[in-house]
Amino acid sequence: MSGEDVVSTGSTDGTGSSTHGTGSAAPGGQVLVLAGGLSHERDVSLRSGRRVAEALRGSGLDVAERDVDASLLAALRSDRPACVVPMLHGETGEDGAIREVLELLDVPYVGAPPAACRTAFDKPVAKAVVARAGIDTPEGVCLPHETFRELGAAQVMAALVARLGLPLMVKPAKSGSALGCSVVRTAEELPSAMVNAFAYGDVALLERFVVGLEVAVPVIDDGSGPRALPAVAIRPDGGVYDYTARYTAGSTEFTTPAPLDEALTALVARVAVTAHEVLGLRDVSRSDLIVDADGRVWFLEVNVAPGFTETSTVPLAIQAAGLDLGKVCASLVQAAVARSIPQE
Ligand SMILES: Nc1ncnc2c1ncn2[C@@H]1O[C@H](COP(=O)(O)OP(=O)(O)OP(=O)(O)O)[C@@H](O)[C@H]1O
Ligand SMILES: [Mg+2]
């Protein structure tokens, strides 16, 4: 399915600048890809946005790309797009804020609604929601910066190590691209890991470290119900899937479909679809999971605006499923436009 019956068809020359559309404006209107923003993941967002915009153009849609700034609202009002594709990562992109504004303006957009984004983007909250649905998630402790100041950092950290053991994982409660995340192997490494996490937000999540195969499982719903795409196994050269391992071509080995037996393949798919459903997500999500040696699947987090860069896992999974990136993106646009049309 392409978006052509709902959204207009434009040229596919792909030569547009970052703020101008390509192709002819036609009755159905233009698709607007939002990318950039002020988050720490601005660069990643620009790369994701560019790739999605080009893929949509390749499917024959009229597409413009635009950053998020003080001129956005006026532009949305004066030149109303048929649909917005928010390719914004990090805080303002994934916490629901931009989608809240799109709702205010009644502009259709691809992706989960604001309240679901807020829940999903807050890792401790998302973990609690999926755990209630019977999904395993690593034991964790969530603490704000103040607690360390009030109660004495050394004593709180000693209690954390005693509970979670070593190694343990420290991460900001709300962040992305592994920014502020550290593996802590000795108690001496914990203070600097906490400082690193608090650089990205006031609340840190500390988790028991899970040893196993990391897999990313995208879920796509073009209107016919959420379905998992093939899982992508992630093996970073340096052992840690950090920012560099994510966005430096060749520094991580991706295998898709992931080398899992039939039962585990079905299980990771089920976990990702369940997370998508119980969190109230829509259109597209990506769950990050670890499969341990006992075949237990651990939910780490879910992304409501997953990366679509050249080294991102969602495009790899789309390709492995035998699907075309442009057509998948166009079908998501189609679904977003269709639900915005009032039902009789
Ligand atoms: N409990 C854990 N045990 C082992 N490894 C973990 C654990 N939590 C996180 N990791 C590792 O740290 C990475 C970053 O963690 P996580 O996915 O929670 O953060 P993120 O910054 O939101 O990433 P993303 O870019 O996917 O949004 C994971 O991809 C995984 O490699
Ligand atoms: Mg992740």
mmCIF file of C-alpha atoms and ligand atoms in Angstrom:
data_model
loop_
_atom_site.group_PDB
_atom_site.id
_atom_site.type_symbol
_atom_site.label_atom_id
_atom_site.label_comp_id
_atom_site.label_asym_id
_atom_site.label_seq_id
_atom_site.Cartn_x
_atom_site.Cartn_y
_atom_site.Cartn_z
ATOM 1 C CA MET A 1 0.000 0.000 0.000
ATOM 2 C CA SER A 2 1.258 3.492 -0.718
ATOM 3 C CA GLY A 3 -0.090 6.752 0.562
ATOM 4 C CA GLU A 4 -1.067 7.907 -2.893
ATOM 5 C CA ASP A 5 -4.808 7.571 -2.536
ATOM 6 C CA VAL A 6 -4.859 9.921 0.434
ATOM 7 C CA VAL A 7 -1.784 12.093 0.060
ATOM 8 C CA SER A 8 -0.862 13.797 -3.175
ATOM 9 C CA THR A 9 1.816 12.564 -5.495
ATOM 10 C CA GLY A 10 4.791 14.788 -6.195
ATOM 11 C CA SER A 11 7.955 14.470 -8.233
ATOM 12 C CA THR A 12 10.737 12.255 -6.954
ATOM 13 C CA ASP A 13 13.774 14.333 -7.821
ATOM 14 C CA GLY A 14 14.865 14.430 -4.161
ATOM 15 C CA THR A 15 16.665 17.723 -4.580
ATOM 16 C CA GLY A 16 14.769 19.797 -2.010
ATOM 17 C CA SER A 17 16.594 21.938 0.498
ATOM 18 C CA SER A 18 15.958 21.428 4.168
ATOM 19 C CA THR A 19 12.987 23.758 4.217
ATOM 20 C CA HIS A 20 11.501 23.404 0.777
ATOM 21 C CA GLY A 21 9.382 20.623 -0.534
ATOM 22 C CA THR A 22 10.008 18.719 -3.703
ATOM 23 C CA GLY A 23 7.424 17.753 -6.202
ATOM 24 C CA SER A 24 4.288 19.533 -7.130
ATOM 25 C CA ALA A 25 1.858 20.552 -4.449
ATOM 26 C CA ALA A 26 -1.354 18.721 -5.206
ATOM 27 C CA PRO A 27 -4.842 18.587 -3.692
ATOM 28 C CA GLY A 28 -4.098 16.063 -0.926
ATOM 29 C CA GLY A 29 -1.311 18.273 0.407
ATOM 30 C CA GLN A 30 2.215 17.794 1.503
ATOM 31 C CA VAL A 31 3.865 15.511 4.034
ATOM 32 C CA LEU A 32 6.040 17.439 6.468
ATOM 33 C CA VAL A 33 8.973 15.637 8.057
ATOM 34 C CA LEU A 34 10.090 17.342 11.267
ATOM 35 C CA ALA A 35 13.714 16.787 12.223
ATOM 36 C CA GLY A 36 16.380 18.495 14.298
ATOM 37 C CA GLY A 37 15.079 20.211 17.403
ATOM 38 C CA LEU A 38 17.078 21.165 20.439
ATOM 39 C CA SER A 39 17.592 17.782 22.076
ATOM 40 C CA HIS A 40 20.963 16.108 22.559
ATOM 41 C CA GLU A 41 19.981 13.862 19.670
ATOM 42 C CA ARG A 42 19.598 16.671 17.151
ATOM 43 C CA ASP A 43 22.183 15.265 14.735
ATOM 44 C CA VAL A 44 20.668 11.804 14.804
ATOM 45 C CA SER A 45 17.231 13.291 14.204
ATOM 46 C CA LEU A 46 18.449 15.230 11.168
ATOM 47 C CA ARG A 47 19.852 12.016 9.699
ATOM 48 C CA SER A 48 16.663 10.063 10.432
ATOM 49 C CA GLY A 49 14.511 12.829 8.989
ATOM 50 C CA ARG A 50 16.539 13.057 5.814
ATOM 51 C CA ARG A 51 16.331 9.319 5.236
ATOM 52 C CA VAL A 52 12.582 9.111 5.839
ATOM 53 C CA ALA A 53 11.921 12.167 3.654
ATOM 54 C CA GLU A 54 13.901 10.635 0.795
ATOM 55 C CA ALA A 55 12.160 7.284 1.211
ATOM 56 C CA LEU A 56 8.729 8.987 1.118
ATOM 57 C CA ARG A 57 9.722 10.928 -2.002
ATOM 58 C CA GLY A 58 10.799 7.648 -3.532
ATOM 59 C CA SER A 59 7.214 6.461 -2.990
ATOM 60 C CA GLY A 60 5.951 9.410 -4.966
ATOM 61 C CA LEU A 61 4.847 11.674 -2.138
ATOM 62 C CA ASP A 62 5.297 15.422 -1.999
ATOM 63 C CA VAL A 63 7.546 15.922 1.031
ATOM 64 C CA ALA A 64 9.015 18.914 2.839
ATOM 65 C CA GLU A 65 11.554 18.812 5.657
ATOM 66 C CA ARG A 66 11.730 21.329 8.430
ATOM 67 C CA ASP A 67 13.434 21.973 11.740
ATOM 68 C CA VAL A 68 11.544 22.783 14.922
ATOM 69 C CA ASP A 69 11.807 26.443 15.864
ATOM 70 C CA ALA A 70 9.760 29.527 16.669
ATOM 71 C CA SER A 71 8.451 29.780 13.111
ATOM 72 C CA LEU A 72 6.930 26.271 13.087
ATOM 73 C CA LEU A 73 3.438 27.101 14.340
ATOM 74 C CA ALA A 74 2.940 29.941 11.904
ATOM 75 C CA ALA A 75 4.128 27.681 9.089
ATOM 76 C CA LEU A 76 1.762 24.881 10.140
ATOM 77 C CA ARG A 77 -1.136 27.329 10.123
ATOM 78 C CA SER A 78 -0.339 29.081 6.863
ATOM 79 C CA ASP A 79 0.791 26.032 4.932
ATOM 80 C CA ARG A 80 -1.100 23.188 6.549
ATOM 81 C CA PRO A 81 0.477 19.812 5.752
ATOM 82 C CA ALA A 82 -1.633 16.740 5.029
ATOM 83 C CA CYS A 83 0.420 14.904 7.632
ATOM 84 C CA VAL A 84 3.438 15.486 9.866
ATOM 85 C CA VAL A 85 6.087 12.822 10.383
ATOM 86 C CA PRO A 86 7.875 13.753 13.627
ATOM 87 C CA MET A 87 11.382 12.308 13.355
ATOM 88 C CA LEU A 88 12.475 14.050 16.536
ATOM 89 C CA HIS A 89 14.462 12.034 19.028
ATOM 90 C CA GLY A 90 15.265 12.757 22.662
ATOM 91 C CA GLU A 91 13.324 14.743 25.217
ATOM 92 C CA THR A 92 11.114 17.154 23.259
ATOM 93 C CA GLY A 93 10.723 14.713 20.400
ATOM 94 C CA GLU A 94 9.733 11.618 22.325
ATOM 95 C CA ASP A 95 8.118 12.976 25.499
ATOM 96 C CA GLY A 96 4.939 13.869 23.644
ATOM 97 C CA ALA A 97 5.394 17.661 23.664
ATOM 98 C CA ILE A 98 5.529 18.236 19.916
ATOM 99 C CA ARG A 99 2.599 15.854 19.361
ATOM 100 C CA GLU A 100 0.590 17.747 21.976
ATOM 101 C CA VAL A 101 1.061 20.877 19.845
ATOM 102 C CA LEU A 102 0.123 19.016 16.652
ATOM 103 C CA GLU A 103 -3.068 17.877 18.412
ATOM 104 C CA LEU A 104 -3.803 21.498 19.369
ATOM 105 C CA LEU A 105 -3.567 22.482 15.723
ATOM 106 C CA ASP A 106 -5.502 19.407 14.534
ATOM 107 C CA VAL A 107 -2.676 18.356 12.253
ATOM 108 C CA PRO A 108 -2.507 14.595 11.575
ATOM 109 C CA TYR A 109 0.815 13.005 12.499
ATOM 110 C CA VAL A 110 2.479 9.616 12.432
ATOM 111 C CA GLY A 111 3.089 8.019 15.802
ATOM 112 C CA ALA A 112 1.825 7.569 19.310
ATOM 113 C CA PRO A 113 -0.344 10.182 21.025
ATOM 114 C CA PRO A 114 1.182 12.508 23.652
ATOM 115 C CA ALA A 115 0.098 10.672 26.819
ATOM 116 C CA ALA A 116 1.447 7.365 25.537
ATOM 117 C CA CYS A 117 4.744 9.067 24.612
ATOM 118 C CA ARG A 118 5.066 10.511 28.102
ATOM 119 C CA THR A 119 4.631 7.057 29.625
ATOM 120 C CA ALA A 120 6.958 5.310 27.194
ATOM 121 C CA PHE A 121 9.708 7.927 27.332
ATOM 122 C CA ASP A 122 9.943 7.677 31.109
ATOM 123 C CA LYS A 123 11.856 4.400 31.449
ATOM 124 C CA PRO A 124 10.894 3.552 35.063
ATOM 125 C CA VAL A 125 7.213 4.252 34.305
ATOM 126 C CA ALA A 126 7.284 2.221 31.084
ATOM 127 C CA LYS A 127 8.985 -0.656 32.915
ATOM 128 C CA ALA A 128 6.228 -0.666 35.537
ATOM 129 C CA VAL A 129 3.500 -0.716 32.889
ATOM 130 C CA VAL A 130 5.001 -3.587 30.876
ATOM 131 C CA ALA A 131 5.839 -5.539 34.060
ATOM 132 C CA ARG A 132 2.121 -5.486 34.955
ATOM 133 C CA ALA A 133 1.499 -7.150 31.587
ATOM 134 C CA GLY A 134 3.798 -10.001 32.620
ATOM 135 C CA ILE A 135 6.926 -8.870 30.754
ATOM 136 C CA ASP A 136 10.279 -9.306 32.509
ATOM 137 C CA THR A 137 12.277 -6.142 33.007
ATOM 138 C CA PRO A 138 15.575 -5.890 34.916
ATOM 139 C CA GLU A 139 15.258 -5.110 38.596
ATOM 140 C CA GLY A 140 15.852 -1.403 38.954
ATOM 141 C CA VAL A 141 15.966 1.507 41.364
ATOM 142 C CA CYS A 142 14.946 4.990 40.344
ATOM 143 C CA LEU A 143 16.345 7.933 42.309
ATOM 144 C CA PRO A 144 16.430 11.702 41.899
ATOM 145 C CA HIS A 145 19.606 13.729 42.325
ATOM 146 C CA GLU A 146 18.296 15.284 45.562
ATOM 147 C CA THR A 147 18.205 11.945 47.366
ATOM 148 C CA PHE A 148 21.974 11.640 47.054
ATOM 149 C CA ARG A 149 22.442 15.168 48.425
ATOM 150 C CA GLU A 150 19.987 14.744 51.273
ATOM 151 C CA LEU A 151 20.955 11.290 52.463
ATOM 152 C CA GLY A 152 24.650 11.263 51.613
ATOM 153 C CA ALA A 153 25.788 9.964 48.244
ATOM 154 C CA ALA A 154 28.222 7.376 49.632
ATOM 155 C CA GLN A 155 25.606 5.646 51.751
ATOM 156 C CA VAL A 156 22.940 5.607 49.056
ATOM 157 C CA MET A 157 25.438 4.235 46.527
ATOM 158 C CA ALA A 158 26.551 1.487 48.915
ATOM 159 C CA ALA A 159 22.911 0.425 49.332
ATOM 160 C CA LEU A 160 22.414 0.414 45.561
ATOM 161 C CA VAL A 161 25.422 -1.826 44.954
ATOM 162 C CA ALA A 162 24.315 -4.150 47.757
ATOM 163 C CA ARG A 163 20.864 -4.516 46.173
ATOM 164 C CA LEU A 164 21.653 -4.666 42.452
ATOM 165 C CA GLY A 165 25.090 -6.280 42.537
ATOM 166 C CA LEU A 166 27.864 -5.604 40.021
ATOM 167 C CA PRO A 167 28.069 -4.941 37.191
ATOM 168 C CA LEU A 168 25.068 -2.653 37.114
ATOM 169 C CA MET A 169 23.684 -0.256 34.546
ATOM 170 C CA VAL A 170 23.179 3.442 35.222
ATOM 171 C CA LYS A 171 21.079 5.583 32.894
ATOM 172 C CA PRO A 172 19.024 8.745 32.878
ATOM 173 C CA ALA A 173 15.323 7.962 33.482
ATOM 174 C CA LYS A 174 14.510 9.872 30.303
ATOM 175 C CA SER A 175 17.042 9.948 27.502
ATOM 176 C CA GLY A 176 18.072 8.247 24.292
ATOM 177 C CA SER A 177 20.983 7.137 22.094
ATOM 178 C CA ALA A 178 22.621 5.709 25.232
ATOM 179 C CA LEU A 179 23.606 9.237 26.275
ATOM 180 C CA GLY A 180 24.375 9.295 29.993
ATOM 181 C CA CYS A 181 24.340 5.467 30.176
ATOM 182 C CA SER A 182 27.238 3.599 31.805
ATOM 183 C CA VAL A 183 28.086 0.075 32.785
ATOM 184 C CA VAL A 184 29.439 0.108 36.342
ATOM 185 C CA ARG A 185 31.788 -2.810 37.007
ATOM 186 C CA THR A 186 33.284 -1.735 40.345
ATOM 187 C CA ALA A 187 31.813 0.313 43.197
ATOM 188 C CA GLU A 188 34.509 2.959 42.542
ATOM 189 C CA GLU A 189 33.029 3.601 39.074
ATOM 190 C CA LEU A 190 29.558 4.392 40.418
ATOM 191 C CA PRO A 191 30.025 8.091 41.410
ATOM 192 C CA SER A 192 31.186 9.175 37.948
ATOM 193 C CA ALA A 193 28.445 7.093 36.307
ATOM 194 C CA MET A 194 25.869 8.916 38.463
ATOM 195 C CA VAL A 195 27.317 12.303 37.468
ATOM 196 C CA ASN A 196 27.155 11.221 33.817
ATOM 197 C CA ALA A 197 23.485 10.204 34.119
ATOM 198 C CA PHE A 198 22.484 13.342 36.035
ATOM 199 C CA ALA A 199 24.011 15.448 33.249
ATOM 200 C CA TYR A 200 20.962 14.386 31.166
ATOM 201 C CA GLY A 201 18.214 14.739 33.765
ATOM 202 C CA ASP A 202 17.330 14.898 37.453
ATOM 203 C CA VAL A 203 16.354 11.261 37.821
ATOM 204 C CA ALA A 204 18.562 8.212 37.305
ATOM 205 C CA LEU A 205 17.588 4.597 36.789
ATOM 206 C CA LEU A 206 19.984 1.936 38.058
ATOM 207 C CA GLU A 207 19.420 -1.595 36.824
ATOM 208 C CA ARG A 208 20.756 -5.049 37.378
ATOM 209 C CA PHE A 209 23.039 -5.764 34.410
ATOM 210 C CA VAL A 210 21.619 -8.402 32.054
ATOM 211 C CA VAL A 211 24.126 -10.538 30.151
ATOM 212 C CA GLY A 212 22.842 -11.820 26.830
ATOM 213 C CA LEU A 213 22.045 -11.019 23.224
ATOM 214 C CA GLU A 214 20.644 -7.544 22.678
ATOM 215 C CA VAL A 215 17.847 -7.342 20.118
ATOM 216 C CA ALA A 216 15.825 -4.453 18.761
ATOM 217 C CA VAL A 217 12.297 -5.376 17.704
ATOM 218 C CA PRO A 218 10.341 -2.832 15.667
ATOM 219 C CA VAL A 219 6.546 -2.899 15.634
ATOM 220 C CA ILE A 220 4.658 -1.435 12.708
ATOM 221 C CA ASP A 221 0.916 -0.852 12.410
ATOM 222 C CA ASP A 222 -0.335 0.532 9.111
ATOM 223 C CA GLY A 223 -3.947 0.232 10.214
ATOM 224 C CA SER A 224 -4.266 -3.545 10.178
ATOM 225 C CA GLY A 225 -2.951 -4.079 13.725
ATOM 226 C CA PRO A 226 0.519 -4.030 15.283
ATOM 227 C CA ARG A 227 2.978 -6.593 13.969
ATOM 228 C CA ALA A 228 6.597 -7.175 14.880
ATOM 229 C CA LEU A 229 9.273 -6.964 12.208
ATOM 230 C CA PRO A 230 12.247 -9.342 12.300
ATOM 231 C CA ALA A 231 14.392 -8.813 15.390
ATOM 232 C CA VAL A 232 17.794 -7.218 14.827
ATOM 233 C CA ALA A 233 20.652 -8.660 16.904
ATOM 234 C CA ILE A 234 23.156 -6.039 18.031
ATOM 235 C CA ARG A 235 26.777 -6.901 18.736
ATOM 236 C CA PRO A 236 28.921 -3.802 19.271
ATOM 237 C CA ASP A 237 32.655 -4.286 18.529
ATOM 238 C CA GLY A 238 33.642 -2.817 21.873
ATOM 239 C CA GLY A 239 30.977 -4.787 23.756
ATOM 240 C CA VAL A 240 29.010 -1.671 24.724
ATOM 241 C CA TYR A 241 26.265 -0.252 22.488
ATOM 242 C CA ASP A 242 27.081 3.385 23.245
ATOM 243 C CA TYR A 243 26.606 6.526 21.141
ATOM 244 C CA THR A 244 29.695 5.856 19.002
ATOM 245 C CA ALA A 245 28.763 2.216 18.460
ATOM 246 C CA ARG A 246 25.296 3.351 17.355
ATOM 247 C CA TYR A 247 26.220 5.924 14.763
ATOM 248 C CA THR A 248 29.657 4.974 13.440
ATOM 249 C CA ALA A 249 29.261 2.804 10.374
ATOM 250 C CA GLY A 250 30.920 -0.588 10.827
ATOM 251 C CA SER A 251 31.417 -0.366 14.588
ATOM 252 C CA THR A 252 28.525 -2.672 15.453
ATOM 253 C CA GLU A 253 27.522 -5.970 13.885
ATOM 254 C CA PHE A 254 23.794 -6.166 13.149
ATOM 255 C CA THR A 255 22.230 -9.495 12.258
ATOM 256 C CA THR A 256 18.655 -9.751 11.112
ATOM 257 C CA PRO A 257 16.715 -11.879 11.570
ATOM 258 C CA ALA A 258 18.465 -12.320 14.927
ATOM 259 C CA PRO A 259 19.942 -15.792 15.475
ATOM 260 C CA LEU A 260 17.172 -17.026 17.779
ATOM 261 C CA ASP A 261 15.279 -20.302 17.599
ATOM 262 C CA GLU A 262 11.656 -20.368 16.548
ATOM 263 C CA ALA A 263 10.267 -20.138 20.082
ATOM 264 C CA LEU A 264 12.487 -17.193 21.042
ATOM 265 C CA THR A 265 11.800 -15.453 17.738
ATOM 266 C CA ALA A 266 8.087 -15.678 18.533
ATOM 267 C CA LEU A 267 8.652 -14.607 22.140
ATOM 268 C CA VAL A 268 10.616 -11.417 21.339
ATOM 269 C CA ALA A 269 7.961 -10.498 18.766
ATOM 270 C CA ARG A 270 5.220 -11.074 21.343
ATOM 271 C CA VAL A 271 7.019 -8.983 23.971
ATOM 272 C CA ALA A 272 7.466 -6.073 21.539
ATOM 273 C CA VAL A 273 3.829 -6.160 20.383
ATOM 274 C CA THR A 274 2.582 -6.429 23.986
ATOM 275 C CA ALA A 275 4.733 -3.455 25.041
ATOM 276 C CA HIS A 276 3.412 -1.467 22.064
ATOM 277 C CA GLU A 277 -0.172 -2.309 23.006
ATOM 278 C CA VAL A 278 -0.102 -1.886 26.775
ATOM 279 C CA LEU A 279 1.678 1.449 26.467
ATOM 280 C CA GLY A 280 -0.957 2.656 24.001
ATOM 281 C CA LEU A 281 1.559 3.249 21.207
ATOM 282 C CA ARG A 282 0.611 3.764 17.591
ATOM 283 C CA ASP A 283 2.015 3.306 14.065
ATOM 284 C CA VAL A 284 5.630 2.513 14.932
ATOM 285 C CA SER A 285 7.764 1.658 17.951
ATOM 286 C CA ARG A 286 10.960 -0.210 18.698
ATOM 287 C CA SER A 287 11.488 -2.272 21.813
ATOM 288 C CA ASP A 288 15.017 -2.850 23.068
ATOM 289 C CA LEU A 289 15.349 -6.267 24.671
ATOM 290 C CA ILE A 290 18.020 -8.635 25.945
ATOM 291 C CA VAL A 291 17.686 -12.405 25.602
ATOM 292 C CA ASP A 292 19.697 -14.138 28.338
ATOM 293 C CA ALA A 293 21.324 -17.577 28.281
ATOM 294 C CA ASP A 294 18.229 -19.155 29.881
ATOM 295 C CA GLY A 295 16.029 -17.863 27.069
ATOM 296 C CA ARG A 296 14.454 -15.196 29.246
ATOM 297 C CA VAL A 297 13.563 -11.982 27.437
ATOM 298 C CA TRP A 298 14.196 -8.748 29.343
ATOM 299 C CA PHE A 299 12.540 -5.482 28.324
ATOM 300 C CA LEU A 300 14.876 -2.475 28.573
ATOM 301 C CA GLU A 301 12.809 0.255 26.980
ATOM 302 C CA VAL A 302 10.666 1.218 24.005
ATOM 303 C CA ASN A 303 11.206 4.093 21.575
ATOM 304 C CA VAL A 304 8.270 6.059 20.172
ATOM 305 C CA ALA A 305 10.385 7.801 17.520
ATOM 306 C CA PRO A 306 13.022 5.195 16.672
ATOM 307 C CA GLY A 307 16.032 6.132 14.592
ATOM 308 C CA PHE A 308 15.928 5.744 10.813
ATOM 309 C CA THR A 309 19.582 6.619 10.139
ATOM 310 C CA GLU A 310 21.892 4.549 7.924
ATOM 311 C CA THR A 311 23.028 2.615 11.017
ATOM 312 C CA SER A 312 19.627 2.307 12.711
ATOM 313 C CA THR A 313 17.899 -1.001 13.298
ATOM 314 C CA VAL A 314 14.340 -0.224 12.107
ATOM 315 C CA PRO A 315 15.313 0.232 8.424
ATOM 316 C CA LEU A 316 17.348 -2.996 8.661
ATOM 317 C CA ALA A 317 14.317 -4.879 9.969
ATOM 318 C CA ILE A 318 12.094 -3.417 7.245
ATOM 319 C CA GLN A 319 14.557 -4.606 4.621
ATOM 320 C CA ALA A 320 14.836 -8.049 6.250
ATOM 321 C CA ALA A 321 11.056 -8.357 6.134
ATOM 322 C CA GLY A 322 11.272 -7.891 2.370
ATOM 323 C CA LEU A 323 9.533 -4.540 2.583
ATOM 324 C CA ASP A 324 10.378 -1.232 0.978
ATOM 325 C CA LEU A 325 11.238 1.606 3.376
ATOM 326 C CA GLY A 326 9.390 4.207 1.308
ATOM 327 C CA LYS A 327 6.255 2.109 1.056
ATOM 328 C CA VAL A 328 6.240 1.335 4.785
ATOM 329 C CA CYS A 329 6.652 5.029 5.650
ATOM 330 C CA ALA A 330 3.937 5.960 3.131
ATOM 331 C CA SER A 331 1.566 3.396 4.651
ATOM 332 C CA LEU A 332 2.104 4.942 8.092
ATOM 333 C CA VAL A 333 1.321 8.371 6.644
ATOM 334 C CA GLN A 334 -1.763 6.884 5.021
ATOM 335 C CA ALA A 335 -2.924 5.410 8.357
ATOM 336 C CA ALA A 336 -2.359 8.739 10.154
ATOM 337 C CA VAL A 337 -4.326 10.678 7.545
ATOM 338 C CA ALA A 338 -7.114 8.087 7.501
ATOM 339 C CA ARG A 339 -7.718 8.270 11.270
ATOM 340 C CA SER A 340 -7.934 12.063 11.120
ATOM 341 C CA ILE A 341 -10.913 11.882 8.758
ATOM 342 C CA PRO A 342 -14.073 12.039 10.890
ATOM 343 C CA GLN A 343 -16.074 8.805 10.793
ATOM 344 C CA GLU A 344 -19.659 9.037 9.544
HETATM 345 N N1 LIG B 1 19.930 -3.558 32.391
HETATM 346 C C1 LIG B 1 20.799 -3.606 31.378
HETATM 347 N N2 LIG B 1 21.657 -4.645 31.261
HETATM 348 C C2 LIG B 1 22.553 -4.700 30.252
HETATM 349 N N3 LIG B 1 22.688 -3.744 29.306
HETATM 350 C C3 LIG B 1 21.865 -2.686 29.364
HETATM 351 C C4 LIG B 1 20.878 -2.556 30.402
HETATM 352 N N4 LIG B 1 20.217 -1.403 30.196
HETATM 353 C C5 LIG B 1 20.759 -0.838 29.098
HETATM 354 N N5 LIG B 1 21.751 -1.589 28.585
HETATM 355 C C6 LIG B 1 22.600 -1.271 27.428
HETATM 356 O O1 LIG B 1 22.641 0.147 27.305
HETATM 357 C C7 LIG B 1 22.087 0.577 26.066
HETATM 358 C C8 LIG B 1 21.281 1.855 26.256
HETATM 359 O O2 LIG B 1 20.194 1.583 27.118
HETATM 360 P P1 LIG B 1 18.720 2.021 26.731
HETATM 361 O O3 LIG B 1 18.282 1.362 25.476
HETATM 362 O O4 LIG B 1 17.871 1.792 27.937
HETATM 363 O O5 LIG B 1 18.941 3.579 26.543
HETATM 364 P P2 LIG B 1 18.599 4.664 25.460
HETATM 365 O O6 LIG B 1 19.558 5.753 25.687
HETATM 366 O O7 LIG B 1 17.176 5.005 25.604
HETATM 367 O O8 LIG B 1 18.822 4.084 24.045
HETATM 368 P P3 LIG B 1 18.075 4.359 22.643
HETATM 369 O O9 LIG B 1 19.025 4.974 21.719
HETATM 370 O O10 LIG B 1 17.742 2.979 22.248
HETATM 371 O O11 LIG B 1 16.894 5.222 22.877
HETATM 372 C C9 LIG B 1 21.265 -0.597 25.568
HETATM 373 O O12 LIG B 1 21.175 -0.556 24.164
HETATM 374 C C10 LIG B 1 22.060 -1.781 26.107
HETATM 375 O O13 LIG B 1 23.168 -2.045 25.265
HETATM 376 MG MG MG B 2 17.513 1.776 23.744
#
